[in-house]
Amino acid sequence: MLAWRLLWRNWRSGEIKLLSVALALAVTVVSAIALFTDRLEGTLLEQSNSLLGADRLVTSNQPHRREWADEARRRDLAQTRVVHFASMVFAGDEMHLASVKAVAEGYPLRGYIDTSQTPFALEPELIERAQGIPAAGEVWVDSRLLPLLHIELGDTLQVGEGRLRATRVITSEPDGSGPFSVMGARILMNWADLERTRVIQPGSRVEYQWLLAGEEAQVSEFMQWLEPKLSEHEEVMDIENAQRRLQGTLLSGRRFLVLAAVMGVLLAGVAIALAARQFADRHINQVALLKSLGTSAGRIRGLYLAQLLILAALASLLGLALGALLQEVIARVVLKLYQIEMAPSGLIPIALSLLSGPLALVGFALPSLWFLPGVPPIKVLRQEMVIPRGAFVWQVILACAVLILLVGVFGRDLVLGLTVLAALAVVGSLASALALGLLATSRRAGAQAGSRWRLALASIQRRRGASVLQVVVFATAIMLLLSLTIVRTSLIEEWQVKVPDNAPNHFLLNIAPSQVEDFRALLTADSLKVEQLYPMVRGRLTHINDEPKPEDTLNREASLTWTAELAEDNQVVAGKWWGEWQRGEADLPGVSVEQEVAERLGIALGDRLSFSIGGLAAEAEVASFRTLEWESLQPNFYFIFEPGALDDYAPMYMTSVYLPAEKKRFINTLLTRYPTVVVIELDRIINQIRTIISQVSDGVGLVLAMVLLGGCLVLIAAVTGSIDARKQEAGLLRALGAPRRLMVGGIWIEFALLGGCAGVIAVMASEALLLGLQVFVFEVPVQPHYLYWLLTPAVSAVFVGVLGAISCRHAVTTPPAIVLREAQ
Amino acid sequence: MAYMLQAAQLGKTVTTAAGDLTILKDINLSVAKGESLAITGASGSGKSTLLGLLAGLDVPTTGRVELAGINLGELDEEGRARVRAEHVGFVFQSFQLLPGLTALENVMLPLELVGDAKARQRASEYLERVGLAARLGHYPPQLSGGEQQRVAIARAFACEPDILFADEPTGNLDSSTGHTINDLLFGLNEEAGTTLVLITHEERLANRCARQLQLAGGELMIASAEAIA
Ligand SMILES: Nc1ncnc2c1ncn2[C@@H]1O[C@H](COP(=O)(O)OP(=O)(O)OP(=O)(O)O)[C@@H](O)[C@H]1O
Ligand SMILES: [Mg+2]
């Protein structure tokens, strides 16, 4: 109880306000980021699952067994089924080999089917989220099917032996199969119509999918039960294989958030440490007095600890509330902008956030307070006595330990935390040395300066230790802010580079060699840019150097191509590209293999690869390895052959094209002209990536704002640390007749100088930190940021000057008598 | 005769950068219960140091101190704290009020520390007795030096100590204010029957004490015949 009362008095006297604000800020940063990343991850998982239509998918060439379904039902899992097959559909004289999907009630378990009454609709107001599945007797179809069959919505088409009416077009649907396998236009029909239409005949090539969803723990438990029972015809799919493309982007987005969190916590930590130091300064006399009154060291320690714990608990609750509020705001924005409902957060981030308050206190505040109970009672009689503080090393070690703990536990990213810490260590020592040097120079300069300058420089000199500390602290804060801003900008830029605005957003496949020239002409006539046309055959890798290839990789047909020119995002990393490469003794054509798949298959340069292409055998020698960027959404191939090498295998051509939204209906023209061409609409995938990027950068922007707040707190903490001494001095000077203008001017100059120094150091340090981050963490190219070299010191001088002037305003403008009395 | 305070062969030597410095040497004295003793001496003669040793705030290099019949030399800092809590009160030259606490709270603090349930009531009583009934809610910076010292005196007496140590209680005050403070100090002392050890360089004040001792260069000069009783 006494602790509560003491805490309340300390709060009232303003001695712990800064400490409380800094603590609450630390918790706010941790909780906002922990909650937001948790929800972001949850959302992405949900979205990925919605791509699959379920949490898990079991594909097979026959329906799944009844016992399995019973077991799944017993375990409370949601389930439904889908069957995929290709079927000729007719309307009048027209026909098309469609990709049919018959779905049962409940489909999809995750995600949505979006449909429209307007073919090729893009406008959100024309698109509707489907409730349920097509009714019996109806089908929903790809827009492109309509021109292919010369029909309109409402018309019927012949599917198998039945007639079904096309009532809606599909604008997006969850889809388990990758874009390349979708050859025909999609028809979505009701499972109940399967029997009546008799589309599935014995011997038809069909793929049954069994969709499952539920709580992740239960689902994976069920999969463990199920997997041993599966035959070789059955295959389980989860999001891992569904969503490889987004991984890279997400990883760096997450890392960035964690980085921001580290920096936010670090800044708040510095503010906490400074505030604690101030608190300790002011409490030395109090402790000595308590001791003279007969309070034991143990009791004093207990009283202070209790106060701090109460404070930490309150700050944690407040911080958690604020953090939760903040991330909820972003979630709302996300919902409004992108119609994406974010997943709720789990309990772990909440627990972590609550823990972070006490943890931050222990790591950042306790070390500076630890010596307090040891203040000897004789201090009450000997005011001039200097009280030794705890060893600085311990403070640093403890702070680092806590930081590593926070980053390790909640960011799950140690490398990142260590990089930041290492950079900070360098900055700390460098900044101290530099600050000392700069101060020494300023003293010499001070001798010839005008009176305001002399006053400012004298003040800096007098508080040498404090001045160096301030410069180091300012520099650290500015450095962290600077690095964060630069990293954010360059990350977002980098993502945008990966998916440039006018990147090809449609793949056109299955173009016959005889159509190539006409096709080109048609595109050019519509002023569309024609990308490279790749000849393409589907083939299967069978042997490496006459040994059967490893069974676990690439068990499907791959797209094989040849080209003379390497695409922009491809890079040869070993071997030689055509032109420099020479055929070997066997006189086999060369093939260039994507590096990762080569590694997985254990392929070396010069190996002989055997392919089976439509039943025919083909051989080639490995000439080079390439890296490529899947994120670029360009046509990419595992195997690229020497030009002409596949001429005998009846290749079809493919290309990609950028269609702006307003030209989307061009697909209609195209398909009417070339009914056999297959169009894959990548723009939907690109949009999804864009959405995710903007989600991440919104989160980042908010976090940045919080970190900025942390920086300001640190500055304020550092300035107010010297206020007491300043008040006394200023009162004295004013009493001696120094004019107000001179005093105010002196303060401005003093803080602007400190800020300027800090800015210079910060720019150098942040370049160093960025170098580390770019090389070890984000793996992006290194580049200097010249503009910041100019801007930072200037902005920092002005900012710190203003801040100092405001903080010390009171000390220099109140009448000297009052100042002297308060300072006693 | 029961002694409240006894010191024998007390000495204090500190180690400084310039070598060992002997501040006090071979001090012997004793103070009876209820007695008042003044210690005088030039600045730097070691008065404050002696007070610290006698009150158990610091430990002597040699010799022993017995306070309320307890040998302080046998106690550790915890033990000495207990003795202080039970028997000792202080008034300091620089008042030593906590600036963030009101006058009332400053007086309440030691009472709260020992868990006195009537802390508030007793504190306001004592503040009334030093004539500050109207200033209970004021903070130290809002009070004059004399008023601050009165708060400190109220704080010292509120704990009802057996022995009160005062280190130049009027050293920071003008002479007429000092006079009022002294009256208050001696008045309360007489009323409560407290033993008083007072450091001062004011002759007039020293004369109000039953006995006087003079320190010079860290040694006791016999200033009064019965210095060692
Ligand atoms: N821990 C210490 N280290 C070094 N010197 C000390 C220490 N304690 C006391 N002294 C010195 O011992 C001498 C006596 O100090 P003390 O404070 O007891 O004097 P005083 O008689 O109270 O003087 P004043 O009347 O000015 O208060 C002084 O010169 C002081 O500087
Ligand atoms: Mg003294």
Tab-separated table of C-alpha atoms in Angstrom, chain A residues 508-782:
chain	number	residue	atom	x	y	z
A	508	LEU	CA	-1.021	-16.322	-74.051
A	509	LEU	CA	-0.366	-19.996	-74.668
A	510	ASN	CA	-0.913	-22.534	-77.344
A	511	ILE	CA	-0.181	-20.300	-80.339
A	512	ALA	CA	0.428	-22.427	-83.445
A	513	PRO	CA	3.668	-21.706	-85.415
A	514	SER	CA	1.595	-20.743	-88.438
A	515	GLN	CA	-0.287	-18.129	-86.390
A	516	VAL	CA	2.767	-16.444	-84.935
A	517	GLU	CA	3.123	-13.707	-87.572
A	518	ASP	CA	-0.599	-12.865	-87.711
A	519	PHE	CA	-0.711	-12.854	-83.985
A	520	ARG	CA	2.111	-10.389	-83.716
A	521	ALA	CA	0.396	-8.156	-86.240
A	522	LEU	CA	-2.882	-8.224	-84.327
A	523	LEU	CA	-1.210	-7.212	-81.091
A	524	THR	CA	0.859	-4.487	-82.729
A	525	ALA	CA	-2.221	-3.125	-84.480
A	526	ASP	CA	-3.775	-2.629	-81.083
A	527	SER	CA	-0.570	-0.892	-80.016
A	528	LEU	CA	0.196	-3.591	-77.474
A	529	LYS	CA	3.802	-4.370	-76.746
A	530	VAL	CA	4.743	-7.850	-77.883
A	531	GLU	CA	7.114	-9.616	-75.567
A	532	GLN	CA	9.351	-12.410	-76.693
A	533	LEU	CA	7.537	-15.423	-78.162
A	534	TYR	CA	8.746	-18.670	-76.684
A	535	PRO	CA	8.298	-21.961	-78.466
A	536	MET	CA	7.145	-24.478	-75.934
A	537	VAL	CA	6.798	-28.227	-75.702
A	538	ARG	CA	5.736	-30.217	-72.680
A	539	GLY	CA	8.214	-32.871	-71.646
A	540	ARG	CA	9.282	-34.965	-68.735
A	541	LEU	CA	12.847	-35.362	-67.488
A	542	THR	CA	13.538	-39.098	-67.274
A	543	HIS	CA	17.289	-39.752	-66.899
A	544	ILE	CA	20.434	-37.983	-65.822
A	545	ASN	CA	23.543	-39.583	-67.373
A	546	ASP	CA	21.409	-42.655	-68.091
A	547	GLU	CA	20.517	-43.009	-64.420
A	548	PRO	CA	16.802	-42.598	-63.598
A	549	LYS	CA	16.313	-39.141	-62.100
A	550	PRO	CA	15.620	-38.840	-58.346
A	551	GLU	CA	12.009	-39.711	-57.637
A	552	ASP	CA	11.103	-36.953	-55.267
A	553	THR	CA	11.565	-33.968	-57.572
A	554	LEU	CA	9.901	-32.785	-60.747
A	555	ASN	CA	7.440	-35.626	-61.112
A	556	ARG	CA	5.459	-33.831	-63.750
A	557	GLU	CA	5.720	-32.472	-67.206
A	558	ALA	CA	7.769	-29.323	-67.443
A	559	SER	CA	7.624	-26.648	-70.112
A	560	LEU	CA	10.659	-26.838	-72.352
A	561	THR	CA	11.713	-23.994	-74.589
A	562	TRP	CA	14.587	-22.635	-76.546
A	563	THR	CA	15.779	-19.109	-77.013
A	564	ALA	CA	18.832	-17.275	-78.175
A	565	GLU	CA	18.336	-14.294	-75.900
A	566	LEU	CA	18.388	-14.541	-72.156
A	567	ALA	CA	15.408	-12.837	-70.469
A	568	GLU	CA	16.260	-9.815	-68.325
A	569	ASP	CA	15.636	-11.437	-64.991
A	570	ASN	CA	17.635	-14.559	-65.848
A	571	GLN	CA	21.296	-14.763	-65.037
A	572	VAL	CA	23.818	-17.395	-65.972
A	573	VAL	CA	25.687	-18.311	-62.792
A	574	ALA	CA	27.770	-21.227	-64.044
A	575	GLY	CA	28.755	-22.561	-67.453
A	576	LYS	CA	28.291	-20.608	-70.672
A	577	TRP	CA	25.378	-19.204	-72.660
A	578	TRP	CA	24.917	-20.037	-76.323
A	579	GLY	CA	27.516	-18.421	-78.509
A	580	GLU	CA	30.350	-19.073	-76.111
A	581	TRP	CA	29.317	-22.619	-75.403
A	582	GLN	CA	30.706	-25.425	-77.573
A	583	ARG	CA	29.053	-28.760	-78.137
A	584	GLY	CA	30.888	-31.727	-76.630
A	585	GLU	CA	32.054	-34.959	-78.275
A	586	ALA	CA	28.576	-36.488	-78.248
A	587	ASP	CA	27.408	-33.480	-80.312
A	588	LEU	CA	24.292	-33.116	-78.188
A	589	PRO	CA	22.329	-29.842	-78.117
A	590	GLY	CA	22.880	-27.745	-75.009
A	591	VAL	CA	20.380	-27.052	-72.257
A	592	SER	CA	20.462	-24.378	-69.554
A	593	VAL	CA	18.963	-25.459	-66.221
A	594	GLU	CA	17.508	-23.351	-63.441
A	595	GLN	CA	19.965	-23.457	-60.584
A	596	GLU	CA	17.692	-24.515	-57.709
A	597	VAL	CA	16.096	-27.377	-59.569
A	598	ALA	CA	19.553	-28.453	-60.749
A	599	GLU	CA	20.715	-28.575	-57.164
A	600	ARG	CA	17.713	-30.582	-56.066
A	601	LEU	CA	18.206	-33.025	-58.906
A	602	GLY	CA	21.949	-33.190	-58.363
A	603	ILE	CA	22.763	-32.110	-61.905
A	604	ALA	CA	26.310	-30.997	-62.781
A	605	LEU	CA	27.591	-29.056	-65.806
A	606	GLY	CA	28.218	-31.406	-68.720
A	607	ASP	CA	25.666	-33.981	-67.519
A	608	ARG	CA	23.540	-35.682	-70.128
A	609	LEU	CA	19.785	-35.231	-69.608
A	610	SER	CA	17.129	-37.394	-71.255
A	611	PHE	CA	13.607	-36.101	-71.765
A	612	SER	CA	10.462	-37.751	-72.927
A	613	ILE	CA	8.447	-35.400	-75.132
A	614	GLY	CA	5.083	-36.733	-76.205
A	615	GLY	CA	6.491	-40.263	-76.222
A	616	LEU	CA	9.618	-39.275	-78.159
A	617	ALA	CA	13.032	-39.221	-76.501
A	618	ALA	CA	15.332	-36.217	-76.587
A	619	GLU	CA	18.811	-35.767	-75.152
A	620	ALA	CA	20.801	-32.700	-74.228
A	621	GLU	CA	23.994	-31.719	-72.449
A	622	VAL	CA	23.903	-29.269	-69.503
A	623	ALA	CA	25.618	-26.105	-70.696
A	624	SER	CA	24.842	-23.642	-67.926
A	625	PHE	CA	22.932	-22.901	-64.751
A	626	ARG	CA	20.650	-19.914	-64.443
A	627	THR	CA	18.994	-18.057	-61.620
A	628	LEU	CA	15.665	-16.424	-62.247
A	629	GLU	CA	13.084	-14.449	-60.354
A	630	TRP	CA	9.788	-16.185	-59.888
A	631	GLU	CA	8.456	-12.959	-58.382
A	632	SER	CA	8.885	-11.182	-61.695
A	633	LEU	CA	5.878	-12.979	-63.155
A	634	GLN	CA	7.611	-13.323	-66.491
A	635	PRO	CA	7.400	-16.590	-68.405
A	636	ASN	CA	10.054	-18.672	-66.717
A	637	PHE	CA	11.425	-22.075	-67.536
A	638	TYR	CA	13.428	-24.706	-65.736
A	639	PHE	CA	14.972	-25.887	-68.998
A	640	ILE	CA	16.009	-23.675	-71.919
A	641	PHE	CA	17.463	-25.422	-74.956
A	642	GLU	CA	19.774	-24.242	-77.682
A	643	PRO	CA	17.833	-22.479	-80.490
A	644	GLY	CA	16.244	-24.966	-82.847
A	645	ALA	CA	16.920	-27.953	-80.646
A	646	LEU	CA	13.228	-28.748	-80.230
A	647	ASP	CA	12.062	-27.928	-83.755
A	648	ASP	CA	11.153	-31.551	-84.414
A	649	TYR	CA	8.757	-31.829	-81.500
A	650	ALA	CA	5.848	-29.736	-82.846
A	651	PRO	CA	6.189	-26.781	-80.507
A	652	MET	CA	3.412	-24.331	-79.787
A	653	TYR	CA	4.312	-20.756	-78.908
A	654	MET	CA	3.623	-18.708	-75.812
A	655	THR	CA	4.119	-15.097	-74.905
A	656	SER	CA	3.094	-12.573	-72.328
A	657	VAL	CA	1.466	-9.225	-72.876
A	658	TYR	CA	0.556	-6.206	-70.828
A	659	LEU	CA	-3.139	-5.403	-71.120
A	660	PRO	CA	-4.218	-2.247	-69.318
A	661	ALA	CA	-7.539	-2.625	-67.516
A	662	GLU	CA	-9.427	-0.613	-70.162
A	663	LYS	CA	-8.231	-2.983	-72.891
A	664	LYS	CA	-9.225	-6.081	-71.029
A	665	ARG	CA	-12.018	-6.827	-73.486
A	666	PHE	CA	-9.396	-7.238	-76.180
A	667	ILE	CA	-9.247	-10.824	-74.980
A	668	ASN	CA	-12.683	-11.237	-76.478
A	669	THR	CA	-11.476	-10.214	-79.944
A	670	LEU	CA	-8.418	-12.346	-79.595
A	671	LEU	CA	-10.292	-15.460	-78.608
A	672	THR	CA	-12.905	-15.067	-81.292
A	673	ARG	CA	-10.076	-14.855	-83.841
A	674	TYR	CA	-7.916	-17.642	-82.354
A	675	PRO	CA	-10.215	-19.995	-80.425
A	676	THR	CA	-7.407	-22.398	-79.598
A	677	VAL	CA	-5.230	-19.841	-77.836
A	678	VAL	CA	-5.244	-20.106	-74.071
A	679	VAL	CA	-5.255	-16.947	-72.001
A	680	ILE	CA	-4.049	-16.889	-68.434
A	681	GLU	CA	-5.024	-13.815	-66.495
A	682	LEU	CA	-2.065	-12.986	-64.312
A	683	ASP	CA	-3.458	-9.594	-63.408
A	684	ARG	CA	-5.432	-11.217	-60.644
A	685	ILE	CA	-2.292	-12.664	-59.081
A	686	ILE	CA	-0.480	-9.378	-59.517
A	687	ASN	CA	-3.305	-7.577	-57.776
A	688	GLN	CA	-3.088	-9.950	-54.916
A	689	ILE	CA	0.618	-9.316	-54.523
A	690	ARG	CA	0.042	-5.583	-54.693
A	691	THR	CA	-2.577	-5.838	-51.980
A	692	ILE	CA	-0.226	-7.662	-49.723
A	693	ILE	CA	2.572	-5.205	-50.368
A	694	SER	CA	0.368	-2.298	-49.488
A	695	GLN	CA	-0.837	-4.037	-46.370
A	696	VAL	CA	2.714	-4.512	-45.291
A	697	SER	CA	3.742	-0.971	-46.103
A	698	ASP	CA	0.743	0.488	-44.315
A	699	GLY	CA	1.740	-1.431	-41.242
A	700	VAL	CA	5.255	-0.219	-41.715
A	701	GLY	CA	4.209	3.401	-42.029
A	702	LEU	CA	2.349	3.236	-38.780
A	703	VAL	CA	5.208	1.565	-37.040
A	704	LEU	CA	7.494	4.242	-38.375
A	705	ALA	CA	5.297	6.879	-36.810
A	706	MET	CA	5.567	5.137	-33.479
A	707	VAL	CA	9.306	4.872	-33.783
A	708	LEU	CA	9.432	8.579	-34.546
A	709	LEU	CA	7.521	9.196	-31.357
A	710	GLY	CA	10.087	7.081	-29.552
A	711	GLY	CA	12.844	9.211	-31.034
A	712	CYS	CA	11.218	12.409	-29.825
A	713	LEU	CA	10.831	10.919	-26.368
A	714	VAL	CA	14.508	10.099	-26.287
A	715	LEU	CA	15.389	13.643	-27.270
A	716	ILE	CA	13.116	15.068	-24.615
A	717	ALA	CA	14.484	12.696	-22.015
A	718	ALA	CA	18.036	13.687	-22.852
A	719	VAL	CA	17.289	17.401	-22.711
A	720	THR	CA	15.269	17.350	-19.522
A	721	GLY	CA	18.074	15.451	-17.849
A	722	SER	CA	20.082	18.655	-17.708
A	723	ILE	CA	17.193	20.958	-16.853
A	724	ASP	CA	17.776	21.169	-13.124
A	725	ALA	CA	21.348	22.304	-13.436
A	726	ARG	CA	20.392	24.665	-16.234
A	727	LYS	CA	17.688	26.358	-14.236
A	728	GLN	CA	20.124	27.200	-11.520
A	729	GLU	CA	22.715	28.532	-13.929
A	730	ALA	CA	20.224	30.491	-15.941
A	731	GLY	CA	18.773	32.008	-12.785
A	732	LEU	CA	22.220	33.027	-11.701
A	733	LEU	CA	23.099	34.535	-15.066
A	734	ARG	CA	19.811	36.386	-15.222
A	735	ALA	CA	20.344	37.628	-11.693
A	736	LEU	CA	23.732	38.901	-12.790
A	737	GLY	CA	21.941	40.847	-15.504
A	738	ALA	CA	22.272	38.734	-18.640
A	739	PRO	CA	19.527	39.834	-21.083
A	740	ARG	CA	16.857	37.330	-22.010
A	741	ARG	CA	17.674	37.492	-25.703
A	742	LEU	CA	21.216	36.449	-25.030
A	743	MET	CA	20.120	33.515	-22.908
A	744	VAL	CA	17.562	32.266	-25.397
A	745	GLY	CA	20.003	32.703	-28.258
A	746	GLY	CA	22.624	30.786	-26.336
A	747	ILE	CA	20.273	27.881	-25.744
A	748	TRP	CA	19.271	27.768	-29.399
A	749	ILE	CA	22.870	27.702	-30.520
A	750	GLU	CA	23.856	25.127	-27.952
A	751	PHE	CA	21.187	22.615	-28.895
A	752	ALA	CA	21.463	23.277	-32.601
A	753	LEU	CA	25.185	22.537	-32.328
A	754	LEU	CA	24.558	19.325	-30.452
A	755	GLY	CA	21.868	18.377	-32.955
A	756	GLY	CA	24.140	19.128	-35.891
A	757	CYS	CA	26.942	16.988	-34.473
A	758	ALA	CA	24.475	14.199	-33.809
A	759	GLY	CA	23.149	14.490	-37.375
A	760	VAL	CA	26.609	14.071	-38.881
A	761	ILE	CA	27.351	11.055	-36.723
A	762	ALA	CA	23.908	9.588	-37.379
A	763	VAL	CA	24.300	9.742	-41.143
A	764	MET	CA	27.625	7.959	-41.020
A	765	ALA	CA	26.305	5.366	-38.610
A	766	SER	CA	23.125	4.693	-40.515
A	767	GLU	CA	25.092	4.112	-43.694
A	768	ALA	CA	27.117	1.555	-41.777
A	769	LEU	CA	24.023	-0.080	-40.342
A	770	LEU	CA	22.330	-0.149	-43.721
A	771	LEU	CA	25.379	-1.745	-45.219
A	772	GLY	CA	25.063	-4.537	-42.671
A	773	LEU	CA	21.338	-4.891	-43.190
A	774	GLN	CA	21.517	-4.830	-46.935
A	775	VAL	CA	24.271	-7.369	-47.079
A	776	PHE	CA	23.183	-9.783	-44.354
A	777	VAL	CA	19.469	-9.416	-43.918
A	778	PHE	CA	17.613	-8.054	-46.910
A	779	GLU	CA	20.166	-8.973	-49.525
A	780	VAL	CA	19.578	-5.930	-51.665
A	781	PRO	CA	22.232	-3.915	-53.491
A	782	VAL	CA	24.151	-1.313	-51.511
